[in-house]
XYZ file of C-alpha atoms in Angstrom:
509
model
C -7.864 -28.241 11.969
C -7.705 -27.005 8.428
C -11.720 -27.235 8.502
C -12.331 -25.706 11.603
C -9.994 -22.462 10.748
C -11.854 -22.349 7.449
C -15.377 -22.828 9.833
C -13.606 -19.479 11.832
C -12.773 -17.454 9.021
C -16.545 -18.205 7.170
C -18.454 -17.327 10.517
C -16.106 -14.157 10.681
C -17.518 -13.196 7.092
C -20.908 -13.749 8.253
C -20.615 -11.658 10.974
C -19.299 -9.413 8.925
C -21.779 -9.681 6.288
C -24.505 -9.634 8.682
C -23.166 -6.100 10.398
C -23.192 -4.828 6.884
C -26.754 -5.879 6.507
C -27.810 -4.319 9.384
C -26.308 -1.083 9.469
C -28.009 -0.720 5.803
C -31.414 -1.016 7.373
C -30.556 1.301 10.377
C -28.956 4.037 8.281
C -32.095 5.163 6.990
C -34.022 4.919 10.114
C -35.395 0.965 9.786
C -35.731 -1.047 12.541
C -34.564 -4.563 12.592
C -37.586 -6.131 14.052
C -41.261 -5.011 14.699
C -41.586 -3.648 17.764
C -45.370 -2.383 17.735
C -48.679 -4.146 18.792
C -49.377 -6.451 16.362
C -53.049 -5.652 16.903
C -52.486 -2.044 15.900
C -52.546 0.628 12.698
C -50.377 2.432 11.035
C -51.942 6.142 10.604
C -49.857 7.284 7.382
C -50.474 10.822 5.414
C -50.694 9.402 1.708
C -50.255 12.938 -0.471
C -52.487 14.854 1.763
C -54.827 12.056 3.148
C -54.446 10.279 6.552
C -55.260 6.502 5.904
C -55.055 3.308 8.204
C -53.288 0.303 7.590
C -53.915 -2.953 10.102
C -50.316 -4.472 11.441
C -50.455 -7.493 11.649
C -51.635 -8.502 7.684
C -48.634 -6.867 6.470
C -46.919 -10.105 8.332
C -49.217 -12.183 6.471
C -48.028 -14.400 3.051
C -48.900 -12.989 0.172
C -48.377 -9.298 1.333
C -45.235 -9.224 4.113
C -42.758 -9.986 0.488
C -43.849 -6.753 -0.772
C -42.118 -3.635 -0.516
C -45.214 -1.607 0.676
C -45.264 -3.598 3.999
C -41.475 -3.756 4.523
C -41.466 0.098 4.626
C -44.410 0.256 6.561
C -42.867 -2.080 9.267
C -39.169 -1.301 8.960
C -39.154 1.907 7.526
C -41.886 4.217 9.149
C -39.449 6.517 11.359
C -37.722 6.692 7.490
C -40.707 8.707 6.553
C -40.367 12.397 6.125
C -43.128 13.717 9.176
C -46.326 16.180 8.508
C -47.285 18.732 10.993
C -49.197 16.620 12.925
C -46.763 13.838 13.432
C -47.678 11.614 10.504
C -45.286 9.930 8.729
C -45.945 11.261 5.104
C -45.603 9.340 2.062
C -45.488 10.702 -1.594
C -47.944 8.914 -3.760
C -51.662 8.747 -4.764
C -54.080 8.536 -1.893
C -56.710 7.045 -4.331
C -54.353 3.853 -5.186
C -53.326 3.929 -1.562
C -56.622 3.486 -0.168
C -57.398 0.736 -2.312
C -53.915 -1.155 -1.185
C -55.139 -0.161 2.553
C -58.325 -1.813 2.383
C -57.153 -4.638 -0.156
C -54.390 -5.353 3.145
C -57.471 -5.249 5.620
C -59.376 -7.749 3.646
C -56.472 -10.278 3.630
C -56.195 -10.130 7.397
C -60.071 -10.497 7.315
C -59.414 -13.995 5.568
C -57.227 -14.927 7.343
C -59.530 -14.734 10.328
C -61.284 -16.724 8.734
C -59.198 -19.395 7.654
C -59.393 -17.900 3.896
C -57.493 -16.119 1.856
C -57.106 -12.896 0.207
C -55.556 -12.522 -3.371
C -54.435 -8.866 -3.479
C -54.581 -7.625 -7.609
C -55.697 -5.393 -9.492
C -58.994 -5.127 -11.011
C -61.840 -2.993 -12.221
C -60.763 0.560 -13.155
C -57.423 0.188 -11.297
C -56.285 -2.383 -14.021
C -56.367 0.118 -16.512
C -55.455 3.127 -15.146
C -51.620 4.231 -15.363
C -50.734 5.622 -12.134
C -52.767 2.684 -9.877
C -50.133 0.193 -12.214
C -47.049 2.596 -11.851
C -47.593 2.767 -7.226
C -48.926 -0.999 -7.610
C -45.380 -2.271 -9.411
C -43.368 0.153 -6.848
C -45.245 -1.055 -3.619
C -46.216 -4.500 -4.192
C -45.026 -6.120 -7.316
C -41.388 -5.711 -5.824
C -40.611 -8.078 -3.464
C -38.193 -8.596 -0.517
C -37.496 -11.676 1.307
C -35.821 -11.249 4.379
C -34.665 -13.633 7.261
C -36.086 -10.715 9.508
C -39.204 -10.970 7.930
C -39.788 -14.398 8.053
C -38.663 -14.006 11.847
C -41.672 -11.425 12.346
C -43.890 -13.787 10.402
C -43.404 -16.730 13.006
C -43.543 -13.892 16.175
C -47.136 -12.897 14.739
C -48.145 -16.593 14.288
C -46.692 -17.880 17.517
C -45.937 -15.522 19.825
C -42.681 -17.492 21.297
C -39.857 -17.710 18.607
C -36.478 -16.717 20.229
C -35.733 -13.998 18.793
C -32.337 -15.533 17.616
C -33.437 -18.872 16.776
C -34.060 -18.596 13.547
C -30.688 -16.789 12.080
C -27.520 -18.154 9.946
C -25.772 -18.576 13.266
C -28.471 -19.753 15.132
C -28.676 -22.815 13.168
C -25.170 -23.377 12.917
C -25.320 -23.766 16.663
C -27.807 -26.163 16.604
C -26.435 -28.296 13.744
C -22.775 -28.125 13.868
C -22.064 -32.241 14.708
C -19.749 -32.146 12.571
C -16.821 -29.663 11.128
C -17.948 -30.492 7.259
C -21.768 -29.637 8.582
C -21.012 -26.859 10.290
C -19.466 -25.752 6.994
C -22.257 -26.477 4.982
C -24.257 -24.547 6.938
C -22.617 -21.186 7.561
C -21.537 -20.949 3.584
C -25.491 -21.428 3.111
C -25.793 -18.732 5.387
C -23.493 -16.350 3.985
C -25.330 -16.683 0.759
C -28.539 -15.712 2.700
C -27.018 -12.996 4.054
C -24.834 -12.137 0.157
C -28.460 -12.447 -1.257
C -30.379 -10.056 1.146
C -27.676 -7.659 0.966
C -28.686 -7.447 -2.865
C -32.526 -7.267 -1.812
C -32.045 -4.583 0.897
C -30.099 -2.548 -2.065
C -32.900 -2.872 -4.571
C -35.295 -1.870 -1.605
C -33.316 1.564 -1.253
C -32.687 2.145 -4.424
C -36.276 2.332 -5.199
C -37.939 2.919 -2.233
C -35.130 6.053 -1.597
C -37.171 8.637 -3.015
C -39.894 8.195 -0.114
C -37.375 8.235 2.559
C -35.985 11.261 4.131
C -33.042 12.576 2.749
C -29.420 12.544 4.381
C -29.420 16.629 4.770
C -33.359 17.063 4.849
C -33.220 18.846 1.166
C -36.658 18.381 -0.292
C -38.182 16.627 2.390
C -40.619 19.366 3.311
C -44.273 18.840 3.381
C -46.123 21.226 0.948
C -49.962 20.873 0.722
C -52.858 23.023 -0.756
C -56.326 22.723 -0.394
C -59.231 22.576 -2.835
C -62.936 22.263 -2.564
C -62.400 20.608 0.954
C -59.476 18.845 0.105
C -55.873 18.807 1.120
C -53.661 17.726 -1.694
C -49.852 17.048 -0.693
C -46.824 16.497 -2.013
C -42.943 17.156 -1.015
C -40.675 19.851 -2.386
C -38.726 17.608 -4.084
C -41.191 16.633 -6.353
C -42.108 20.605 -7.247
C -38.248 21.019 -7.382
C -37.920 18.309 -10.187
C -40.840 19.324 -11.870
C -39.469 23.346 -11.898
C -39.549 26.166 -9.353
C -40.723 28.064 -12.650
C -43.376 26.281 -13.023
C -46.984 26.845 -11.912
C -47.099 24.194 -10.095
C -44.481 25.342 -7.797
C -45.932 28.548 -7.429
C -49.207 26.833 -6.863
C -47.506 25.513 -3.572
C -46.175 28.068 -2.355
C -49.412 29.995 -2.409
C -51.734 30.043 0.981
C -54.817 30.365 -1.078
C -57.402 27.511 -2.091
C -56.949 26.394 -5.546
C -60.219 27.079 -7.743
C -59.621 27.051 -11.397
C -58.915 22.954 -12.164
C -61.224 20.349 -10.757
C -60.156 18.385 -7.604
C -59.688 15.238 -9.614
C -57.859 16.674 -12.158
C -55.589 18.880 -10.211
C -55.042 15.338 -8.384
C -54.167 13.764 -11.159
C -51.708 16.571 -11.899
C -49.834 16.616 -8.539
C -49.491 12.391 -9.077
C -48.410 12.787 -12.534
C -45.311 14.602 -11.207
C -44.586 12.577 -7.956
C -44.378 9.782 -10.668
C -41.987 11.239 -12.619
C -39.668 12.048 -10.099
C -39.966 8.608 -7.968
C -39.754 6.275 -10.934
C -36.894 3.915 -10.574
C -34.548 3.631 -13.297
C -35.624 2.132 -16.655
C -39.257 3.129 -15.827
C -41.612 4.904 -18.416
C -43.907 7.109 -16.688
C -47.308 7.202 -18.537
C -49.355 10.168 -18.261
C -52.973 10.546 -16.627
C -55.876 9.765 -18.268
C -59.629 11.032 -17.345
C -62.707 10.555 -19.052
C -62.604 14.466 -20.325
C -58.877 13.861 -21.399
C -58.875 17.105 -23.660
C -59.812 19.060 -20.173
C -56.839 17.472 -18.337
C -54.264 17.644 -21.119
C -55.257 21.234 -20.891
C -54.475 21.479 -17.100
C -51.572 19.352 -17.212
C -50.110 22.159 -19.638
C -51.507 24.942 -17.103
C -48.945 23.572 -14.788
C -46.404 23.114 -16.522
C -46.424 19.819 -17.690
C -47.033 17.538 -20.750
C -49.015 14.641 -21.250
C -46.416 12.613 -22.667
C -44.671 9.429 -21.202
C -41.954 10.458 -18.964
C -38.886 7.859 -18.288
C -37.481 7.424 -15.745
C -34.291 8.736 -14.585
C -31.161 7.131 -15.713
C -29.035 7.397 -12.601
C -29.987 5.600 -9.212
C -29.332 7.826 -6.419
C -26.343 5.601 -5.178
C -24.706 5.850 -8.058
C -25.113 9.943 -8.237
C -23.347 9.865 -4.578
C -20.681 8.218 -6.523
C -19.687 10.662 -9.140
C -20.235 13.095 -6.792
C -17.109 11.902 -4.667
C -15.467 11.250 -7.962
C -15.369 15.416 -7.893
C -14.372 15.581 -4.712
C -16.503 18.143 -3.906
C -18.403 18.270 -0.525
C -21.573 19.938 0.785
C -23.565 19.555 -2.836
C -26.912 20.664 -4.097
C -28.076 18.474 -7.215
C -30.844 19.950 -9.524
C -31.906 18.405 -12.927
C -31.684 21.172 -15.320
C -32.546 19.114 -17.882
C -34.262 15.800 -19.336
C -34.767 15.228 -22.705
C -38.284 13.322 -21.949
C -39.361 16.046 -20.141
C -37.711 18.962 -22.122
C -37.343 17.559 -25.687
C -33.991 16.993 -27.226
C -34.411 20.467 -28.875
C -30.817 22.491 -28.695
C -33.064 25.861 -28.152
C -34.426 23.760 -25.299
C -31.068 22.701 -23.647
C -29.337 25.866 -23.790
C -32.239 27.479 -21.879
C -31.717 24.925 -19.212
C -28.116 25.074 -18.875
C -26.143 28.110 -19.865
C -24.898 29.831 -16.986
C -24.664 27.145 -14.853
C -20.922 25.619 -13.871
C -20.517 21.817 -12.432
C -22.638 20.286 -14.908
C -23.503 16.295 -15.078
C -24.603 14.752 -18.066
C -26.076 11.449 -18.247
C -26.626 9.326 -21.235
C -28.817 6.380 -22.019
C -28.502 3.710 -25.206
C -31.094 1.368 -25.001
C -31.889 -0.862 -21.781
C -28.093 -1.921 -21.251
C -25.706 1.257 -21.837
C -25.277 4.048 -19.150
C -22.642 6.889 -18.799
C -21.921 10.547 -19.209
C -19.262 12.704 -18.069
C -18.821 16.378 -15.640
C -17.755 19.222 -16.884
C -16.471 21.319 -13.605
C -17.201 24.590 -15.240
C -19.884 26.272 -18.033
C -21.237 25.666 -21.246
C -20.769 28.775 -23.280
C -22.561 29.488 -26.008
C -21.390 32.388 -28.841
C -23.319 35.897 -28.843
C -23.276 35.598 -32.538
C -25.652 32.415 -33.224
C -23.695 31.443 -36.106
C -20.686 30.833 -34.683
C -19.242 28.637 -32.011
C -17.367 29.436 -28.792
C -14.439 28.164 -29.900
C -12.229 25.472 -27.618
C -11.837 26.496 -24.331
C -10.321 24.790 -21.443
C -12.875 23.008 -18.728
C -11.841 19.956 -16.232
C -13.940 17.140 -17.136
C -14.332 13.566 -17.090
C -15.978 10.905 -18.258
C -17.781 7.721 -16.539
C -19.309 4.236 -17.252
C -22.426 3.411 -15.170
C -23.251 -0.688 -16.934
C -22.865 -1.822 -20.417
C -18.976 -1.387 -21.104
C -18.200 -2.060 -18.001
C -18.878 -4.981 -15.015
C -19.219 -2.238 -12.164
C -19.489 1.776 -12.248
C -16.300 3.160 -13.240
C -14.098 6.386 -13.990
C -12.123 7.652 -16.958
C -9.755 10.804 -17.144
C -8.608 11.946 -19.773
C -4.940 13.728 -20.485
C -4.743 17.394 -20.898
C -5.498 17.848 -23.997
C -8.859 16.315 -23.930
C -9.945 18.912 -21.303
C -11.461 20.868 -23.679
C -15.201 21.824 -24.900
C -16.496 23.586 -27.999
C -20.069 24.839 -27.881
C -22.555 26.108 -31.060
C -24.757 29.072 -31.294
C -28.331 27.671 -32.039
C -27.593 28.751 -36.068
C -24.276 27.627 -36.020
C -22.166 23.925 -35.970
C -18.930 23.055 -34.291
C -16.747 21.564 -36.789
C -14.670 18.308 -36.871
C -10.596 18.626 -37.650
C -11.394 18.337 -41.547
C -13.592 21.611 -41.528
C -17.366 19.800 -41.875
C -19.870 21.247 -39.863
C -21.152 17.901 -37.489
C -22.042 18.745 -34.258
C -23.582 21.329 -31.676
C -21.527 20.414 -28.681
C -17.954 18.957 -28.763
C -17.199 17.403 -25.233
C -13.629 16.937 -24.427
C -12.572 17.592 -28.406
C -15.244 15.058 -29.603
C -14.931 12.161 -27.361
C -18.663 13.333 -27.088
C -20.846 14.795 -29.907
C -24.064 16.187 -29.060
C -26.063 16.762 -31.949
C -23.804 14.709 -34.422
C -24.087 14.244 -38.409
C -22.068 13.796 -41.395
C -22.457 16.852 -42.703
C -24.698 18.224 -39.822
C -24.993 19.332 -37.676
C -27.815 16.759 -36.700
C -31.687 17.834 -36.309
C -31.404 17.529 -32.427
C -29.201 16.392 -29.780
C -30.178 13.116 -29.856
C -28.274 11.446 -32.365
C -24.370 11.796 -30.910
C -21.480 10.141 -31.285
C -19.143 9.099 -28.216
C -15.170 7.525 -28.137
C -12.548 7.013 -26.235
C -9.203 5.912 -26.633
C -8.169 2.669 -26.096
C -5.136 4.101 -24.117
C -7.684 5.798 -21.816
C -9.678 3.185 -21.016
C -9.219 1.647 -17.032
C -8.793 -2.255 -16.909
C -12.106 -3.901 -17.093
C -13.623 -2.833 -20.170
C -16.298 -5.298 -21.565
C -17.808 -3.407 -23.908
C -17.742 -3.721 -28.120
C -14.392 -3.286 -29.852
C -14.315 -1.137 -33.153
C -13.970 -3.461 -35.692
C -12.451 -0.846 -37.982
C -10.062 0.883 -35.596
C -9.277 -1.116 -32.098
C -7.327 2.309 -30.931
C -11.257 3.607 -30.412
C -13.569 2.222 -27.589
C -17.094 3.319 -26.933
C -19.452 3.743 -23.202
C -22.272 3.354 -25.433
C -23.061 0.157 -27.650
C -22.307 1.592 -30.786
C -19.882 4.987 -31.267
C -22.361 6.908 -33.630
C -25.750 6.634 -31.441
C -29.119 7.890 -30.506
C -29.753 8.508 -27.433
C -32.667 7.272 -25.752
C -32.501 9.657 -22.421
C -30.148 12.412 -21.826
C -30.029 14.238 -18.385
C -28.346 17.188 -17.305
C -27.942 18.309 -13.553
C -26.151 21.164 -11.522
C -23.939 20.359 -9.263
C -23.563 23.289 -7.037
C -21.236 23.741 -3.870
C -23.711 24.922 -1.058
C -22.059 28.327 -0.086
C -20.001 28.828 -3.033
């Protein structure tokens, strides 16, 4: 009895499991199965240009894994819509095309009894944005038992369509109680490990999806010598509604002063930037007259450095954002240090005046975390001075490195405080030296730090918390010299390799 009441309480976990699962692809609009003609295209506006895909090779091995055709099949009523009904996807038409045609050719093969090896080659192997969409849409991979279940429909026609899941085969197997075990623990792990897949899948492929309150998802397009170029307002928003490229959006006239490819190249280089999954570097765009298009880059507002990528996922954004128990918010990135340089002239133009502000940090590949400050940043009038502590609400949190999952950490009263340079001046430490710009809750976080400095830019910082502060579950190094001290980042006195800075604003407020 003992193994059939552990049998019960398995299959109720992978039932449970499995709901999980798929709720997680319906939330966003995915379907569990295909339901099309296999015989059929996708029509799909790619950044202005309507392109075909054929169905039934995205079933086909060696393309359904990737990420590309999992949208397409699962994911199309996801897709933010144009005008004409289109589902509309953010990214370059040129690379697209290629993929499109690249897809056709392996279901051409496989007419054939041949395959199709779908890579890179040519001028796409060298060119930054065609590896950027190529790693996003078909590098990543996703293995699902739905997937494989579509796989046998296309190549059969007659699979049940419940024959091939966890519980299906315990049906069929379960002779025995110790089997019948066997089996449905294997198939909770199937179901653990696509949970983790399906996660990946939204965390990357979020930015392309519509978003929970439609902000951003409109269509904007202009068009040039003939051509419609397209992108979302979400990318314009990240790149800056003060910058020309904005502007250049919201205009209904043709655009005439940069070349088609160029101004092509211009609109991708900033969809990049704001799809790139976390840990990415975004290169720039590169054209055989690169002087010309580092030029019109610059005309619109952008440079034609690499760009990482951003250092929270959205998920984890959602997160803090019920941490401040706020509801109904509007998120804008008022600053990146990639994007914006680590300059303190720089920063202070992109956030004074602005209350609910999020920082996040990043030390190397391993270390994320930051804190909100529920109110301003106030710099002095006179730039030699400082502002002085003044009382703000803030906290701090851990995204990976010091600890195993995402977590918070208040602080007591006293800590609630911030102390802010003018752009001549430095905030000084309890001893009188001069050795930062920004003192977050009395120094737990430096911005700007030296001994003396203050420091030549906000990158170098410095970053503790108390030991009596810190929740259970802290992984991360132990001060060697004082254990009292612990540290979100690997090391307290650090340079920081991406620093981010959004508003957090209550719509209505």
């Amino acid at each position: 009895m003992r193994g059939v009441d552990a049998a019960k309480r398995l299959v109720a976990e992978l039932e449970k499991r499995t709901l999980i699962v798929n709720r997680l692809i319906t939330a966003s609009g995915g379907q569990l199965t295909v339901t099309e003609p296999l015989d059929g295209e996708i029509e799909i506006n790619v950044g202005g240009t309507v392109l075909c895909v054929p169905r039934k090779p995205l079933l086909l091995p060696g393309v359904s894994d990737s990420f590309i055709a999992y949208l397409l099949l699962h994911h199309l009523d996801g897709l933010p819509k144009d005008t004409d009904g289109h589902p509309f996807l953010d990214a370059d038409p040129i690379y697209m095309d290629w993929l499109c045609n690249e897809v056709a050719n392996v279901g051409a093969a496989d007419a054939q009894a041949e395959t199709h090896e779908i890579k890179l080659t040519g001028d796409h192997s060298t060119d930054n944005a065609s590896l950027f969409w190529h790693e996003i849409f078909f590098a990543n991979k996703i293995d699902l038992n739905i997937t494989r279940q579509d796989r046998q429909d296309a190549d059969m026609g007659e699979a049940s369509a419940d024959a091939s899941t966890p519980l299906g085969a315990l049906n069929r197997s379960a002779v025995s109680v110790e089997k019948a075990l066997d089996d449905i623990k294997t198939a909770v792990r199937q179901v653990m490990d696509e949970h983790q897949q399906l996660l990946k899948f939204h965390r990357v492929m979020g930015p392309f999806l519509k978003s929970a309150d439609g902000q951003g998802d409109e269509i904007k397009g202009v068009r040039l010598m003939g051509k419609t170029v397209s992108t979302t307002e979400a990318t314009l928003t990240f790149i800056g509604t003060d910058k020309r490229l904005y502007t250049t959006f919201d205009s209904t006239g043709p655009v005439t002063c940069i070349s088609p490819a160029h101004f092509m190249k211009v609109v991708d280089f900033a969809r990049r930037q704001r799809v790139a999954s976390v840990g990415d570097i975004v290169k720039p765009p590169t054209a055989p007259n690169q002087r010309q298009l580092t030029t019109d880059c610059s005309m619109y507002g952008l440079t034609t450095e690499s760009v990482s990528g951003p250092v929270l996922w959205a998920d984890e954004m959602q997160w803090i954002i019920e941490l401040t128990k706020k509801r109904n918010v509007t998120t804008t990135l008022l600053f990146k240090s990639s994007r914006d340089t680590f300059g303190y002239q720089s920063f202070l133009n992109k956030v004074t005046g602005k209350s609910g502000l999020l920082f996040a940090l990043r030390h190397g590949d391993t270390h994320r975390f930051g804190c909100f400050i529920d109110g301003q940043l106030k710099p002095p009038n006179d730039l030699t001075q400082t502002s002085g502590k003044y009382d703000v609400p803030l906290f701090f949190y851990s995204l990976s490195g010091a600890f195993t999952k995402p977590t918070k950490i208040e602080l007591p009263g006293q800590g609630q405080k911030v102390e802010v340079a003018g752009t001549q001046g430095a905030v000084r430490s309890n001893k009188g030296q001069p050795i930062g710009k920004v003192a977050i809750a009395r120094g737990r976080l430096w911005l700007g730090f030296a001994r003396p400095g203050p420091a030549a830019d906000l990158s170098s910082c410095q970053q503790w918390i108390s030991k009596d502060d810190i929740p259970n579950g802290y992984g991360g190094e132990i001060n060697t010299k004082d254990e009292t001290f612990l540290h979100l980042a690997s090391r307290p006195d650090l340079t920081c390799d991406e620093m981010e800075v959004y508003h957090l604003q209550v719509n209505g407020a």
